[in-house]
CSV table of C-alpha atoms in Angstrom, one decimal:
chain,number,residue,atom,x,y,z
A,674,UNK,CA,-46.1,-56.7,-77.8
A,675,UNK,CA,-45.6,-53.4,-78.4
A,676,UNK,CA,-45.7,-51.8,-74.8
A,677,UNK,CA,-42.7,-54.5,-74.0
A,678,UNK,CA,-41.0,-52.7,-77.6
A,679,UNK,CA,-41.7,-49.7,-76.1
A,680,UNK,CA,-40.3,-50.0,-73.1
A,681,UNK,CA,-37.5,-51.4,-73.5
A,682,UNK,CA,-36.9,-48.3,-76.2
A,683,UNK,CA,-37.5,-46.4,-73.4
A,684,UNK,CA,-35.3,-48.5,-70.8
A,685,UNK,CA,-32.8,-48.2,-72.7
A,686,UNK,CA,-32.6,-44.5,-74.2
A,687,UNK,CA,-32.8,-43.5,-70.4
A,688,UNK,CA,-29.3,-46.2,-69.6
A,689,UNK,CA,-28.0,-44.6,-72.3
A,690,UNK,CA,-28.6,-40.8,-71.1
A,691,UNK,CA,-27.4,-41.4,-67.7
A,692,UNK,CA,-24.3,-43.8,-69.1
A,693,UNK,CA,-23.3,-40.6,-70.5
A,694,UNK,CA,-23.6,-38.7,-66.9
A,695,UNK,CA,-21.1,-41.2,-65.3
A,696,UNK,CA,-17.3,-41.9,-65.8
A,697,UNK,CA,-16.6,-45.1,-65.0
A,698,UNK,CA,-13.2,-46.1,-64.2
A,699,UNK,CA,-11.4,-49.4,-64.6
A,700,UNK,CA,-10.8,-50.3,-60.5
A,701,UNK,CA,-8.2,-48.7,-59.3
A,702,UNK,CA,-6.8,-49.1,-55.6
A,703,UNK,CA,-8.1,-46.0,-53.2
A,704,UNK,CA,-5.6,-46.3,-51.1
A,705,UNK,CA,-3.0,-45.1,-53.8
A,706,UNK,CA,-5.3,-41.8,-54.9
A,707,UNK,CA,-5.6,-41.3,-51.0
A,708,UNK,CA,-1.8,-40.4,-51.4
A,709,UNK,CA,-0.9,-38.9,-54.3
A,710,UNK,CA,-3.7,-37.5,-57.3
A,711,UNK,CA,-4.0,-39.0,-60.4
A,712,UNK,CA,-3.2,-36.9,-63.7
A,713,UNK,CA,-6.9,-36.1,-64.5
A,714,UNK,CA,-7.6,-35.0,-61.2
A,715,UNK,CA,-4.5,-33.0,-60.8
A,716,UNK,CA,-5.0,-31.5,-64.3
A,717,UNK,CA,-9.0,-30.7,-63.0
A,718,UNK,CA,-7.2,-28.9,-59.7
A,719,UNK,CA,-4.7,-26.6,-62.0
A,720,UNK,CA,-7.3,-25.6,-64.3
A,721,UNK,CA,-7.0,-21.6,-64.5
A,722,UNK,CA,-10.8,-20.9,-64.0
A,723,UNK,CA,-10.7,-21.5,-59.9
A,724,UNK,CA,-7.6,-20.5,-57.7
A,725,UNK,CA,-9.1,-21.8,-54.7
A,726,UNK,CA,-9.7,-26.0,-54.0
A,727,UNK,CA,-10.6,-27.9,-51.4
A,728,UNK,CA,-10.0,-32.1,-51.2
A,729,UNK,CA,-11.9,-34.3,-48.7
A,730,UNK,CA,-11.8,-37.7,-47.9
A,731,UNK,CA,-14.1,-40.8,-46.3
A,732,UNK,CA,-15.9,-43.8,-46.1
A,733,UNK,CA,-19.2,-44.1,-45.9
A,734,UNK,CA,-21.7,-47.0,-45.7
A,735,UNK,CA,-23.5,-48.6,-48.6
A,736,UNK,CA,-26.2,-50.8,-49.1
A,737,UNK,CA,-25.4,-52.8,-51.8
A,738,UNK,CA,-21.6,-53.2,-50.8
A,739,UNK,CA,-18.9,-53.5,-47.9
A,740,UNK,CA,-18.6,-49.5,-47.8
A,741,UNK,CA,-18.1,-46.3,-50.3
A,742,UNK,CA,-14.6,-44.5,-50.4
A,743,UNK,CA,-15.4,-41.0,-51.7
A,744,UNK,CA,-12.8,-38.1,-52.5
A,745,UNK,CA,-14.4,-35.0,-53.7
A,746,UNK,CA,-12.6,-32.1,-55.1
A,747,UNK,CA,-14.7,-28.8,-54.3
A,748,UNK,CA,-12.9,-25.5,-56.8
A,749,UNK,CA,-14.4,-22.3,-56.3
A,750,UNK,CA,-14.8,-20.0,-53.1
A,751,UNK,CA,-18.8,-19.5,-52.8
A,752,UNK,CA,-19.6,-21.2,-56.4
A,753,UNK,CA,-17.8,-23.7,-58.6
A,754,UNK,CA,-17.0,-27.5,-59.8
A,755,UNK,CA,-16.9,-30.3,-58.2
A,756,UNK,CA,-15.4,-34.1,-59.3
A,757,UNK,CA,-16.4,-37.0,-57.3
A,758,UNK,CA,-14.5,-40.1,-57.4
A,759,UNK,CA,-16.3,-43.0,-55.4
A,760,UNK,CA,-15.5,-46.6,-54.7
A,761,UNK,CA,-17.9,-49.4,-53.9
A,762,UNK,CA,-15.7,-52.0,-52.1
A,763,UNK,CA,-16.5,-55.8,-53.1
A,764,UNK,CA,-19.7,-54.2,-55.2
A,765,UNK,CA,-18.7,-56.3,-58.0
A,766,UNK,CA,-17.7,-60.4,-58.3
A,767,UNK,CA,-14.7,-58.9,-59.7
A,768,UNK,CA,-13.9,-56.3,-56.8
A,769,UNK,CA,-14.2,-52.8,-56.2
A,770,UNK,CA,-16.0,-50.2,-59.2
A,771,UNK,CA,-15.3,-47.3,-59.4
A,772,UNK,CA,-17.6,-43.9,-60.5
A,773,UNK,CA,-15.9,-40.3,-61.4
A,774,UNK,CA,-19.0,-37.8,-61.4
A,775,UNK,CA,-18.8,-33.7,-61.9
A,776,UNK,CA,-20.6,-31.1,-61.9
A,777,UNK,CA,-21.8,-27.9,-59.9
A,778,UNK,CA,-21.6,-26.5,-56.0
A,779,UNK,CA,-22.4,-23.7,-54.2
A,780,UNK,CA,-22.7,-22.5,-50.6
A,781,UNK,CA,-25.7,-21.5,-49.0
A,782,UNK,CA,-25.7,-19.5,-45.5
A,783,UNK,CA,-28.6,-20.6,-43.1
A,784,UNK,CA,-28.9,-18.8,-39.4
A,785,UNK,CA,-26.7,-21.3,-38.3
A,786,UNK,CA,-24.8,-23.3,-40.6
A,787,UNK,CA,-23.2,-23.2,-44.0
A,788,UNK,CA,-24.3,-25.8,-46.3
A,789,UNK,CA,-22.8,-27.3,-49.6
A,790,UNK,CA,-25.1,-27.9,-52.4
A,791,UNK,CA,-23.7,-30.3,-55.3
A,792,UNK,CA,-25.6,-30.9,-58.2
A,793,UNK,CA,-24.8,-33.6,-61.0
A,794,UNK,CA,-24.8,-31.5,-63.9
A,795,UNK,CA,-26.2,-28.0,-63.7
A,796,UNK,CA,-26.7,-26.2,-60.4
A,797,UNK,CA,-30.6,-26.1,-61.5
A,798,UNK,CA,-31.1,-28.7,-63.8
A,799,UNK,CA,-29.1,-32.0,-61.4
A,800,UNK,CA,-28.9,-35.5,-62.3
A,801,UNK,CA,-27.8,-36.1,-59.1
A,802,UNK,CA,-28.0,-33.9,-55.8
A,803,UNK,CA,-25.9,-34.1,-52.5
A,804,UNK,CA,-26.2,-31.3,-49.4
A,805,UNK,CA,-23.3,-31.5,-46.9
A,806,UNK,CA,-22.7,-29.1,-44.2
A,807,UNK,CA,-19.6,-27.5,-43.4
A,808,UNK,CA,-17.9,-27.9,-40.5
A,809,UNK,CA,-13.8,-27.2,-39.1
A,810,UNK,CA,-11.9,-29.2,-41.2
A,811,UNK,CA,-14.4,-31.9,-42.7
A,812,UNK,CA,-17.9,-31.8,-44.1
A,813,UNK,CA,-20.8,-33.8,-43.3
A,814,UNK,CA,-23.5,-34.8,-45.3
A,815,UNK,CA,-27.0,-34.0,-45.1
A,816,UNK,CA,-29.1,-35.3,-48.2
A,817,UNK,CA,-28.9,-37.2,-51.5
A,818,UNK,CA,-31.4,-36.2,-54.1
A,819,UNK,CA,-33.3,-35.0,-51.3
A,820,UNK,CA,-33.5,-37.8,-49.0
A,821,UNK,CA,-32.7,-36.6,-45.5
A,822,UNK,CA,-29.9,-39.4,-43.6
A,823,UNK,CA,-31.1,-40.1,-40.1
A,824,UNK,CA,-27.8,-40.5,-38.7
A,825,UNK,CA,-25.7,-38.3,-40.7
A,826,UNK,CA,-22.5,-39.6,-38.0
A,827,UNK,CA,-21.4,-41.8,-41.0
A,828,UNK,CA,-21.6,-39.3,-43.7
A,829,UNK,CA,-18.3,-37.6,-42.8
A,830,UNK,CA,-15.6,-36.1,-44.8
A,831,UNK,CA,-12.7,-34.6,-43.6
A,832,UNK,CA,-10.3,-31.8,-45.5
A,833,UNK,CA,-7.0,-33.1,-46.8
A,834,UNK,CA,-5.7,-30.8,-49.0
A,835,UNK,CA,-6.7,-26.6,-50.1
A,836,UNK,CA,-5.3,-24.4,-51.8
A,837,UNK,CA,-2.9,-22.2,-50.3
């Protein structure tokens, strides 16, 4: 009995902590945000600390829903901050679920590639880590939490806007 209570207490603490890391949103129609920025995203883009930004959009596969529509705003030149909006299509009984997360990113150059590393939270202490390869006018997701994708063709986000 004591072990069950301890387990439930720990589980509750973990869920409470993780809930603080992810900003849950009321359902938004993703197609609207593809053509117009929502006010919070526009405020994020206009933040004076970073002069450059890129916005990427695309749809990736989902095991538990129809698909995931992603919109990624990356601010900075070789390091900076990001905001990722993910809409899980038909994820719940009520329809879509939208999650917004943010964190830090950095660019790493290898012999043949430029890799974008997104880290929810700080670069050194991440809750969630994603790696993308930079390509002309798009980025391709290579991994999520250090699990490599075998077929990256379905994990492409196209650049839709950048700073001037």
